[in-house]
Every structure is written in C-alpha cells, then in structure tokens.
C-alpha cells in the first residue's frame, strides 16, 4: 500500500447530544478521536461518530459526541455544539506501476 492522496475537509458540526429521557449524563458514547470533548464523563467507545449516536439511542450511554446530522437522525437533544472540525483524510492504494509517486 502507498499513500495516494490526502485532503482536509470540515466535518459536520460535532455536538454533545442526549436522549430526551436521560435526566443525568454519566456516560458518553464517543469515537476515540473526539473523546477530549467529553473529558468530564465516563466514556463508552464507539466505532464511529454515527455509531456513538446509535449507542446513545439504544440506551447504552446517557449521551454521545456525534455529528449534528446523526443527532438529528436519532432525535437526540443537542446540549452543546462544538462546531465543525477540520479533518484530514488519507487515500491509500495498492502499489502499482500505474500510479505516479507522490
């Protein structure tokens, strides 16, 4: 494998969101990357920002760090909006004579 390209693109707004029936926030589902946004809570790690919303909606966590899109999809209540985050994306390809070196 080789690095083929990279680019930076902002994410959807990152938010702290909770279920409407969660009175107190003790646990927060989060992907490891934005976990610093939930430093004061016990964390349940998710495979993605969207998965964090799924875990919260399934009552596996009281709240989640997710995107505004995922929070709205699962009808979670947004507690805090952290805004967009610039995210670096890396594209890899198999080593091939057909690709130019970067």
PDB file of C-alpha atoms in Angstrom:
ATOM      1  CA  UNK A   1       0.000   0.000   0.000  1.00  0.00           C
ATOM      2  CA  UNK A   2       1.063   3.544  -0.597  1.00  0.00           C
ATOM      3  CA  UNK A   3      -0.285   6.973   0.187  1.00  0.00           C
ATOM      4  CA  UNK A   4      -2.057   8.148  -2.934  1.00  0.00           C
ATOM      5  CA  UNK A   5      -3.565  11.483  -1.834  1.00  0.00           C
ATOM      6  CA  UNK A   6      -4.729  13.487   1.167  1.00  0.00           C
ATOM      7  CA  UNK A   7      -7.098  16.364   1.781  1.00  0.00           C
ATOM      8  CA  UNK A   8      -8.612  18.352   4.638  1.00  0.00           C
ATOM      9  CA  UNK A   9     -12.361  18.841   4.861  1.00  0.00           C
ATOM     10  CA  UNK A  10     -14.505  20.111   7.754  1.00  0.00           C
ATOM     11  CA  UNK A  11     -16.812  17.626   9.449  1.00  0.00           C
ATOM     12  CA  UNK A  12     -20.457  18.333  10.152  1.00  0.00           C
ATOM     13  CA  UNK A  13     -20.771  20.181  13.457  1.00  0.00           C
ATOM     14  CA  UNK A  14     -19.674  17.998  16.366  1.00  0.00           C
ATOM     15  CA  UNK A  15     -22.157  18.007  19.246  1.00  0.00           C
ATOM     16  CA  UNK A  16     -22.809  16.636  22.701  1.00  0.00           C
ATOM     17  CA  UNK A  17     -26.303  15.164  22.478  1.00  0.00           C
ATOM     18  CA  UNK A  18     -28.500  13.105  24.781  1.00  0.00           C
ATOM     19  CA  UNK A  19     -31.675  11.095  24.728  1.00  0.00           C
ATOM     20  CA  UNK A  20     -34.742  13.044  25.772  1.00  0.00           C
ATOM     21  CA  UNK A  21     -35.369  10.591  28.644  1.00  0.00           C
ATOM     22  CA  UNK A  22     -31.831  10.864  30.074  1.00  0.00           C
ATOM     23  CA  UNK A  23     -32.014  13.121  33.127  1.00  0.00           C
ATOM     24  CA  UNK A  24     -28.373  12.961  34.180  1.00  0.00           C
ATOM     25  CA  UNK A  25     -25.309  12.439  31.992  1.00  0.00           C
ATOM     26  CA  UNK A  26     -22.824   9.966  33.465  1.00  0.00           C
ATOM     27  CA  UNK A  27     -21.722   8.023  30.373  1.00  0.00           C
ATOM     28  CA  UNK A  28     -20.965   9.361  26.912  1.00  0.00           C
ATOM     29  CA  UNK A  29     -20.530   7.263  23.770  1.00  0.00           C
ATOM     30  CA  UNK A  30     -17.758   8.644  21.574  1.00  0.00           C
ATOM     31  CA  UNK A  31     -15.320   7.671  18.873  1.00  0.00           C
ATOM     32  CA  UNK A  32     -11.774   7.893  20.306  1.00  0.00           C
ATOM     33  CA  UNK A  33     -10.840  10.888  18.097  1.00  0.00           C
ATOM     34  CA  UNK A  34     -13.206  13.487  19.689  1.00  0.00           C
ATOM     35  CA  UNK A  35     -13.103  11.998  23.204  1.00  0.00           C
ATOM     36  CA  UNK A  36     -11.487  15.157  24.629  1.00  0.00           C
ATOM     37  CA  UNK A  37     -14.861  16.878  24.122  1.00  0.00           C
ATOM     38  CA  UNK A  38     -16.267  14.575  26.830  1.00  0.00           C
ATOM     39  CA  UNK A  39     -13.374  14.670  29.303  1.00  0.00           C
ATOM     40  CA  UNK A  40     -15.615  15.015  32.374  1.00  0.00           C
ATOM     41  CA  UNK A  41     -17.719  11.894  31.661  1.00  0.00           C
ATOM     42  CA  UNK A  42     -17.170   8.141  31.717  1.00  0.00           C
ATOM     43  CA  UNK A  43     -16.691   7.092  28.097  1.00  0.00           C
ATOM     44  CA  UNK A  44     -18.035   4.204  26.054  1.00  0.00           C
ATOM     45  CA  UNK A  45     -16.005   3.959  22.865  1.00  0.00           C
ATOM     46  CA  UNK A  46     -17.786   3.671  19.530  1.00  0.00           C
ATOM     47  CA  UNK A  47     -16.534   2.660  16.087  1.00  0.00           C
ATOM     48  CA  UNK A  48     -17.581   5.989  14.541  1.00  0.00           C
ATOM     49  CA  UNK A  49     -19.370   9.244  15.330  1.00  0.00           C
ATOM     50  CA  UNK A  50     -22.559   7.764  13.848  1.00  0.00           C
ATOM     51  CA  UNK A  51     -22.162   4.617  15.982  1.00  0.00           C
ATOM     52  CA  UNK A  52     -21.933   6.832  19.085  1.00  0.00           C
ATOM     53  CA  UNK A  53     -25.404   8.190  18.267  1.00  0.00           C
ATOM     54  CA  UNK A  54     -26.693   4.632  17.746  1.00  0.00           C
ATOM     55  CA  UNK A  55     -25.332   3.562  21.161  1.00  0.00           C
ATOM     56  CA  UNK A  56     -26.930   6.576  22.839  1.00  0.00           C
ATOM     57  CA  UNK A  57     -30.260   5.966  21.113  1.00  0.00           C
ATOM     58  CA  UNK A  58     -30.118   2.290  22.217  1.00  0.00           C
ATOM     59  CA  UNK A  59     -29.661   3.463  25.843  1.00  0.00           C
ATOM     60  CA  UNK A  60     -26.106   2.063  26.067  1.00  0.00           C
ATOM     61  CA  UNK A  61     -24.934   5.578  27.069  1.00  0.00           C
ATOM     62  CA  UNK A  62     -26.647   8.648  28.510  1.00  0.00           C
ATOM     63  CA  UNK A  63     -25.256  10.941  25.820  1.00  0.00           C
ATOM     64  CA  UNK A  64     -22.841  10.980  22.901  1.00  0.00           C
ATOM     65  CA  UNK A  65     -20.317  13.016  20.981  1.00  0.00           C
ATOM     66  CA  UNK A  66     -21.548  12.792  17.409  1.00  0.00           C
ATOM     67  CA  UNK A  67     -22.342  14.946  14.400  1.00  0.00           C
ATOM     68  CA  UNK A  68     -25.352  17.236  14.228  1.00  0.00           C
ATOM     69  CA  UNK A  69     -26.634  15.095  11.337  1.00  0.00           C
ATOM     70  CA  UNK A  70     -26.561  11.888  13.419  1.00  0.00           C
ATOM     71  CA  UNK A  71     -28.086  13.627  16.455  1.00  0.00           C
ATOM     72  CA  UNK A  72     -30.982  14.858  14.341  1.00  0.00           C
ATOM     73  CA  UNK A  73     -31.444  11.474  12.657  1.00  0.00           C
ATOM     74  CA  UNK A  74     -31.863   9.739  16.026  1.00  0.00           C
ATOM     75  CA  UNK A  75     -33.885  12.622  17.509  1.00  0.00           C
ATOM     76  CA  UNK A  76     -31.318  13.309  20.224  1.00  0.00           C
ATOM     77  CA  UNK A  77     -31.324  16.616  22.074  1.00  0.00           C
ATOM     78  CA  UNK A  78     -28.229  18.723  21.392  1.00  0.00           C
ATOM     79  CA  UNK A  79     -26.710  20.006  24.635  1.00  0.00           C
ATOM     80  CA  UNK A  80     -23.613  21.689  23.189  1.00  0.00           C
ATOM     81  CA  UNK A  81     -22.452  22.433  19.648  1.00  0.00           C
ATOM     82  CA  UNK A  82     -18.657  22.391  19.246  1.00  0.00           C
ATOM     83  CA  UNK A  83     -18.780  23.432  15.584  1.00  0.00           C
ATOM     84  CA  UNK A  84     -17.042  21.928  12.587  1.00  0.00           C
ATOM     85  CA  UNK A  85     -13.689  20.178  12.957  1.00  0.00           C
ATOM     86  CA  UNK A  86     -11.097  20.203  10.151  1.00  0.00           C
ATOM     87  CA  UNK A  87     -10.454  16.522   9.393  1.00  0.00           C
ATOM     88  CA  UNK A  88      -7.552  15.098   7.390  1.00  0.00           C
ATOM     89  CA  UNK A  89      -8.444  12.236   5.057  1.00  0.00           C
ATOM     90  CA  UNK A  90      -5.797   9.919   3.612  1.00  0.00           C
ATOM     91  CA  UNK A  91      -6.323   7.892   0.446  1.00  0.00           C
ATOM     92  CA  UNK A  92      -4.240   4.758   0.030  1.00  0.00           C
ATOM     93  CA  UNK A  93      -3.812   2.500  -2.966  1.00  0.00           C
ATOM     94  CA  UNK A  94      -2.047  -0.727  -3.734  1.00  0.00           C
ATOM     95  CA  UNK A  95       1.483  -0.269  -5.015  1.00  0.00           C
ATOM     96  CA  UNK A  96       1.287  -0.279  -8.766  1.00  0.00           C
ATOM     97  CA  UNK A  97       3.406   0.811 -11.697  1.00  0.00           C
ATOM     98  CA  UNK A  98       0.369   2.737 -12.960  1.00  0.00           C
ATOM     99  CA  UNK A  99       0.471   5.309 -10.127  1.00  0.00           C
ATOM    100  CA  UNK A 100       2.885   8.191 -10.063  1.00  0.00           C
ATOM    101  CA  UNK A 101       4.867   8.637  -6.869  1.00  0.00           C
ATOM    102  CA  UNK A 102       3.751  11.496  -4.673  1.00  0.00           C
TER     103      UNK A 102
END
